[in-house]
Short mmCIF file of C-alpha atoms and ligand atoms in Angstrom, two decimals:
data_model
loop_
_atom_site.label_atom_id
_atom_site.label_comp_id
_atom_site.label_asym_id
_atom_site.label_seq_id
_atom_site.Cartn_x
_atom_site.Cartn_y
_atom_site.Cartn_z
CA MET A 18 105.80 82.78 100.86
CA SER A 19 105.09 81.42 97.42
CA GLN A 20 103.43 77.82 98.67
CA SER A 21 101.42 80.07 101.22
CA THR A 22 97.34 80.27 101.82
CA ILE A 23 98.22 83.77 101.33
CA LEU A 24 100.78 85.44 98.77
CA TYR A 25 102.38 88.75 99.42
CA GLU A 26 103.94 90.95 96.87
CA LYS A 27 104.99 94.69 97.48
CA ARG A 28 104.65 96.36 94.36
CA ASN A 29 106.11 100.11 94.79
CA THR A 30 104.39 101.00 97.27
CA THR A 31 101.27 98.84 97.29
CA ALA A 32 101.06 95.68 99.32
CA ILE A 33 99.45 93.28 97.37
CA VAL A 34 97.35 89.90 99.05
CA THR A 35 96.34 87.37 97.11
CA PHE A 36 94.46 84.69 98.79
CA ASN A 37 96.14 81.23 97.42
CA ARG A 38 93.73 78.18 97.53
CA PRO A 39 92.32 78.41 94.01
CA ASP A 40 91.14 74.83 94.28
CA LYS A 41 88.66 75.63 97.19
CA LEU A 42 87.78 79.07 95.29
CA ASN A 43 89.80 80.31 97.91
CA ALA A 44 87.95 79.30 100.93
CA PHE A 45 89.37 80.19 104.68
CA ASN A 46 90.68 77.48 106.69
CA GLU A 47 92.47 78.12 109.57
CA LYS A 48 96.13 78.34 108.31
CA MET A 49 94.61 80.95 105.72
CA HIS A 50 93.87 82.74 108.67
CA GLN A 51 96.55 82.85 110.38
CA ALA A 52 98.90 83.57 107.30
CA LEU A 53 96.58 86.48 106.39
CA ALA A 54 96.82 87.94 109.84
CA LEU A 55 100.62 87.62 110.02
CA THR A 56 101.02 89.35 106.46
CA LEU A 57 98.94 91.91 107.65
CA ASP A 58 100.89 92.70 110.64
CA MET A 59 103.96 92.82 108.48
CA ILE A 60 102.28 95.17 106.22
CA ASP A 61 100.86 97.51 109.41
CA ALA A 62 104.70 97.58 110.37
CA ASP A 63 106.11 98.80 106.87
CA ASP A 64 105.71 102.72 107.15
CA SER A 65 106.54 102.78 103.17
CA VAL A 66 103.18 100.63 102.13
CA ARG A 67 100.61 103.29 101.00
CA CYS A 68 97.69 101.42 100.05
CA LEU A 69 96.54 97.67 100.33
CA LEU A 70 95.27 95.69 97.59
CA ILE A 71 93.59 91.97 97.96
CA THR A 72 92.51 89.74 95.37
CA GLY A 73 92.18 86.09 94.89
CA LYS A 74 93.88 83.32 92.80
CA GLY A 75 92.44 81.62 89.92
CA ARG A 76 88.39 81.45 89.02
CA GLY A 77 87.09 82.58 92.51
CA PHE A 78 87.94 85.71 94.84
CA CYS A 79 86.57 83.82 98.21
CA ALA A 80 84.03 81.19 98.70
CA GLY A 81 83.95 81.93 102.73
CA GLN A 82 84.47 79.57 105.52
CA ASP A 83 86.14 75.95 104.00
CA LEU A 84 83.18 73.95 104.89
CA GLY A 85 85.57 70.75 104.58
CA ASP A 86 86.83 72.14 107.81
CA ARG A 87 83.28 71.61 109.70
CA ASN A 88 82.91 68.26 110.98
CA VAL A 89 78.84 67.84 110.52
CA ALA A 90 79.03 63.77 111.18
CA PRO A 91 76.11 62.67 112.87
CA GLY A 92 76.91 62.30 116.83
CA ALA A 93 79.75 64.76 116.39
CA LYS A 94 80.51 67.80 118.92
CA LYS A 95 78.92 71.03 117.52
CA THR A 96 81.56 73.59 116.09
CA ASP A 97 80.99 77.05 117.96
CA LEU A 98 80.70 79.24 114.89
CA GLY A 99 81.04 82.43 117.46
CA ALA A 100 84.65 81.25 118.42
CA THR A 101 86.04 81.38 114.73
CA ILE A 102 83.90 84.49 114.38
CA SER A 103 85.39 86.08 117.29
CA THR A 104 88.97 84.53 116.56
CA TYR A 105 89.15 85.43 112.85
CA TYR A 106 86.51 86.88 110.53
CA ASN A 107 85.71 89.98 113.34
CA PRO A 108 89.35 91.01 113.78
CA LEU A 109 89.81 90.66 110.11
CA ILE A 110 87.00 93.34 109.22
CA GLN A 111 87.69 95.16 112.35
CA ARG A 112 91.59 95.85 111.26
CA LEU A 113 90.11 96.82 107.22
CA HIS A 114 88.01 99.18 108.68
CA ALA A 115 90.80 100.69 111.24
CA SER A 116 93.94 100.50 108.34
CA LYS A 117 95.98 103.41 108.33
CA ILE A 118 95.82 103.10 104.41
CA PRO A 119 93.32 102.69 102.08
CA THR A 120 92.32 99.08 101.14
CA ILE A 121 91.27 97.95 97.72
CA CYS A 122 89.89 94.68 96.73
CA ALA A 123 90.01 93.63 93.05
CA VAL A 124 87.49 90.67 92.79
CA ASN A 125 88.63 88.17 90.29
CA GLY A 126 85.94 85.96 90.20
CA VAL A 127 82.97 84.62 92.89
CA ALA A 128 82.87 86.02 96.21
CA ALA A 129 80.93 83.93 98.56
CA GLY A 130 79.86 84.09 102.13
CA ALA A 131 82.40 85.70 104.18
CA GLY A 132 84.47 86.21 101.14
CA ALA A 133 82.06 88.69 99.36
CA ASN A 134 81.57 90.57 102.94
CA ILE A 135 85.35 90.72 103.37
CA ALA A 136 85.56 92.56 99.79
CA LEU A 137 82.55 95.13 100.78
CA ALA A 138 84.92 95.90 104.03
CA CYS A 139 87.71 97.32 101.57
CA ASP A 140 87.52 100.91 100.66
CA ILE A 141 87.33 100.40 96.78
CA VAL A 142 85.87 97.25 95.29
CA ILE A 143 86.71 96.81 91.69
CA ALA A 144 85.15 93.34 90.31
CA ALA A 145 85.97 91.40 86.91
CA ASP A 146 82.49 91.66 84.78
CA THR A 147 82.54 87.51 85.50
CA ALA A 148 82.70 87.96 89.15
CA LYS A 149 79.65 87.69 91.02
CA PHE A 150 78.38 88.44 94.99
CA VAL A 151 76.87 85.54 97.03
CA GLU A 152 75.52 85.74 100.28
CA VAL A 153 75.22 81.84 100.52
CA PHE A 154 74.68 81.72 104.17
CA SER A 155 70.94 81.03 104.28
CA ASN A 156 71.67 78.49 102.37
CA ILE A 157 73.20 76.63 104.90
CA GLY A 158 71.13 78.26 107.97
CA LEU A 159 73.31 80.76 108.85
CA LEU A 160 73.58 84.73 108.52
CA PRO A 161 75.84 87.13 106.61
CA ASP A 162 78.97 87.24 108.72
CA SER A 163 82.06 89.27 108.50
CA GLY A 164 80.37 92.77 108.50
CA GLY A 165 77.20 91.63 105.62
CA THR A 166 74.43 92.50 107.97
CA TYR A 167 76.59 96.00 108.60
CA HIS A 168 77.63 96.86 104.88
CA LEU A 169 74.36 95.26 102.92
CA PRO A 170 71.92 97.76 103.94
CA ARG A 171 74.26 100.53 104.13
CA HIS A 172 75.45 100.22 100.55
CA VAL A 173 72.24 99.06 98.88
CA GLY A 174 69.22 99.81 101.34
CA LEU A 175 66.92 97.15 103.23
CA ALA A 176 65.04 96.06 100.57
CA ARG A 177 67.87 94.96 98.21
CA ALA A 178 69.85 93.92 101.54
CA LEU A 179 67.17 91.53 102.64
CA GLY A 180 66.73 89.75 99.18
CA LEU A 181 70.57 89.16 98.81
CA SER A 182 70.65 87.90 102.44
CA LEU A 183 67.37 85.78 102.54
CA LEU A 184 67.48 84.60 99.06
CA ALA A 185 71.29 84.02 98.18
CA THR A 186 70.67 85.17 94.57
CA PRO A 187 74.18 85.58 92.83
CA LEU A 188 74.40 89.05 92.35
CA LYS A 189 76.47 89.74 88.83
CA ALA A 190 79.56 92.48 89.17
CA GLU A 191 77.64 94.53 86.98
CA LYS A 192 74.61 94.76 89.01
CA ALA A 193 76.76 95.23 91.95
CA LYS A 194 77.98 98.09 90.14
CA ASP A 195 74.55 99.66 89.41
CA TRP A 196 73.31 99.10 92.96
CA GLY A 197 76.15 100.90 94.46
CA LEU A 198 77.62 97.82 96.25
CA ILE A 199 80.78 98.53 94.54
CA TRP A 200 83.12 101.21 92.87
CA ASP A 201 83.83 99.83 89.55
CA VAL A 202 83.53 96.83 86.94
CA CYS A 203 86.16 96.13 84.20
CA ALA A 204 87.46 93.18 81.92
CA PRO A 205 89.07 90.09 83.65
CA ASP A 206 92.16 90.83 81.79
CA ASP A 207 92.48 94.40 83.00
CA LEU A 208 91.37 93.28 86.47
CA MET A 209 95.01 93.72 88.28
CA ALA A 210 96.12 96.61 86.25
CA GLU A 211 92.80 98.64 86.95
CA ALA A 212 93.36 98.08 90.78
CA VAL A 213 97.07 98.80 90.69
CA LYS A 214 96.56 102.17 88.59
CA VAL A 215 93.96 103.09 91.39
CA ALA A 216 96.20 101.97 94.12
CA GLU A 217 99.15 103.95 92.87
CA ASN A 218 97.08 107.14 92.41
CA LEU A 219 95.75 106.23 96.07
CA ALA A 220 99.28 106.00 97.02
CA ALA A 221 100.52 109.02 95.78
CA LYS A 222 98.16 111.44 97.44
CA PRO A 223 98.64 112.85 101.27
CA ALA A 224 98.41 109.93 103.42
CA ILE A 225 97.23 111.94 106.65
CA GLY A 226 94.76 113.15 104.41
CA LEU A 227 93.47 110.15 103.04
CA ALA A 228 93.28 108.43 106.50
CA LEU A 229 91.23 111.26 108.08
CA ASN A 230 89.13 111.09 104.73
CA ARG A 231 88.28 107.50 105.08
CA ALA A 232 87.69 107.39 108.79
CA ALA A 233 85.07 110.21 108.42
CA ILE A 234 83.41 108.96 105.47
CA ARG A 235 83.14 105.64 107.64
CA ALA A 236 81.73 107.14 110.79
CA SER A 237 79.40 109.24 109.30
CA PHE A 238 76.85 106.08 109.58
CA ASN A 239 77.00 106.36 113.30
CA ASN A 240 76.72 110.17 114.07
CA THR A 241 74.36 112.67 114.11
CA ILE A 242 74.77 115.62 111.65
CA ASP A 243 76.26 117.39 114.49
CA ALA A 244 78.53 114.56 115.73
CA GLN A 245 79.60 114.35 112.03
CA LEU A 246 79.97 118.38 111.50
CA GLU A 247 82.68 118.41 114.61
CA LEU A 248 84.45 115.11 113.22
CA GLU A 249 85.02 117.30 109.98
CA ARG A 250 86.35 120.30 111.88
CA LEU A 251 88.58 118.37 114.06
CA SER A 252 89.79 116.27 111.16
CA MET A 253 90.43 119.74 108.91
CA GLN A 254 92.24 121.20 111.57
CA LYS A 255 94.66 118.05 111.72
CA ALA A 256 94.93 117.45 107.82
CA GLY A 257 95.53 121.30 107.85
CA PHE A 258 98.53 121.13 110.04
CA THR A 259 100.21 118.52 107.73
CA ASP A 260 103.21 119.15 105.71
CA ASP A 261 101.16 117.51 102.78
CA TYR A 262 98.74 120.05 102.60
CA ALA A 263 101.31 123.26 102.66
CA GLU A 264 103.04 121.64 99.88
CA ALA A 265 99.92 120.83 97.72
CA VAL A 266 98.81 124.20 98.06
CA ALA A 267 102.27 125.90 97.24
CA ALA A 268 102.27 123.54 94.64
CA PHE A 269 99.04 124.63 93.44
CA MET A 270 99.98 128.23 93.53
CA GLU A 271 103.49 127.92 92.01
CA LYS A 272 101.89 125.37 89.08
CA ARG A 273 103.85 122.34 89.71
CA LYS A 274 103.52 118.85 90.74
CA PRO A 275 103.49 118.61 94.67
CA ARG A 276 105.99 116.35 96.46
CA PHE A 277 104.16 114.56 99.23
CA THR A 278 105.92 113.09 101.95
CA GLY A 279 103.13 111.70 103.98
CA LYS A 280 103.66 114.01 106.86
O1 T3D B 7 82.01 78.33 110.11
C1 T3D B 7 82.34 79.34 110.48
O2 T3D B 7 83.83 79.15 111.04
C2 T3D B 7 81.60 80.50 110.55
C3 T3D B 7 81.87 81.51 109.42
C4 T3D B 7 81.43 81.21 108.29
C5 T3D B 7 81.88 82.19 107.24
C6 T3D B 7 81.02 81.70 105.65
O3 T3D B 7 81.62 82.14 104.84
S1 T3D B 7 79.77 80.66 105.92
C7 T3D B 7 79.54 80.31 104.01
C8 T3D B 7 80.53 79.25 103.54
N1 T3D B 7 80.75 79.25 101.98
C9 T3D B 7 79.51 78.85 101.67
O4 T3D B 7 78.73 77.84 101.95
C10 T3D B 7 79.92 78.85 99.99
C11 T3D B 7 79.80 77.45 99.22
N2 T3D B 7 80.19 77.59 97.53
C12 T3D B 7 79.14 77.66 96.94
O5 T3D B 7 78.35 77.65 97.22
C13 T3D B 7 79.96 77.76 95.84
O6 T3D B 7 80.99 76.87 95.57
C14 T3D B 7 80.12 79.00 94.99
C15 T3D B 7 78.77 79.84 94.99
C16 T3D B 7 81.29 79.83 95.87
C17 T3D B 7 80.80 78.63 93.62
O7 T3D B 7 79.71 77.61 93.37
P1 T3D B 7 80.29 77.22 91.47
O8 T3D B 7 79.60 76.33 90.89
O9 T3D B 7 81.07 78.52 90.73
O10 T3D B 7 81.87 76.36 92.07
P2 T3D B 7 81.90 75.08 92.85
O11 T3D B 7 81.61 73.89 91.52
O12 T3D B 7 80.52 74.95 93.79
O13 T3D B 7 83.01 75.11 93.49
C18 T3D B 7 84.34 74.81 93.02
C19 T3D B 7 85.31 73.74 93.99
O14 T3D B 7 85.40 74.70 95.28
C20 T3D B 7 84.23 72.73 94.61
O15 T3D B 7 85.16 71.33 94.91
P3 T3D B 7 85.69 70.28 93.73
O16 T3D B 7 84.65 69.93 93.80
O17 T3D B 7 85.73 70.97 92.54
O18 T3D B 7 86.62 69.56 94.69
C21 T3D B 7 84.00 73.13 95.74
O19 T3D B 7 83.52 71.85 96.50
C22 T3D B 7 84.84 74.17 96.44
N3 T3D B 7 84.47 74.88 96.92
C23 T3D B 7 83.71 76.16 97.05
N4 T3D B 7 83.06 76.76 98.08
C24 T3D B 7 83.72 76.11 99.35
C25 T3D B 7 84.35 74.83 98.45
N5 T3D B 7 85.04 74.31 99.47
C26 T3D B 7 85.03 74.43 100.48
N6 T3D B 7 84.64 75.41 101.30
C27 T3D B 7 83.84 76.39 100.52
N7 T3D B 7 83.27 77.19 101.20
#
């Protein structure tokens, strides 16, 4: 797949997906959406993959929709953006949320439009200190999609979410971290090593426990305290029945390293 708009590499148990249209700052066209969906299907089907890591090739992470694909010539038939959203962007965000394995985004450069919001849909976002997040939508008469209106207020609060989305002001990586939008920032040359280290750390942990953990944290935004306590009870019950829990406790008591099986 080396000439593809999406590059795929499996490094140990980590699946590394790289957006690969660097001359367009990895903006999405239809071909790239389709290649990404196929790659994610392949990853889903591979039970040995324990973590998904997404990044971009070149100086940008992703500039959202390729605007060159939109025919806006006078008199041209208007594009139904709702259709691309339902065909491509929404299913992508939904599958990132529903992923069985943890998702990491290594933001190597500018993340704009849907590109920013795809990053924010991942569990752990690490950015190069040269990267920036731009909710560019208001500049072209649109509004944040790909979960932007969902994640922004939850991550940074209403005032900052409205500022970012209405003003489209670029937010530098360091400030994004200070605001709680992302997990961490590092030097560009260290980005992939840092992201892979986090991925390998996650990949080595009990897989079912991690899946229950991320699902419960994500569900909390829509739950009452009572519903969330019940979800915690049910999830703890499931986690407590796993072999990995028994192994972890045994290893702790025997002062040895655990040998997890993902069961
Ligand atoms: O349409 C639907 O299906 C609905 C879904 C929409 C989802 C969306 O994402 S809507 C938002 C679309 N994205 C944008 O509006 C971003 C447009 N780009 C920018 O605002 C800026 O390029 C950036 C802030 C991202 C980066 O600025 P800068 O100064 O670092 O780079 P640049 O010089 O503007 O861009 C470099 C090249 O990438 C340039 O090409 P060139 O001149 O070197 O040949 C530029 O045209 C190209 N590029 C950047 N973004 C896009 C793009 N080409 C096509 N589509 C883009 N989105």
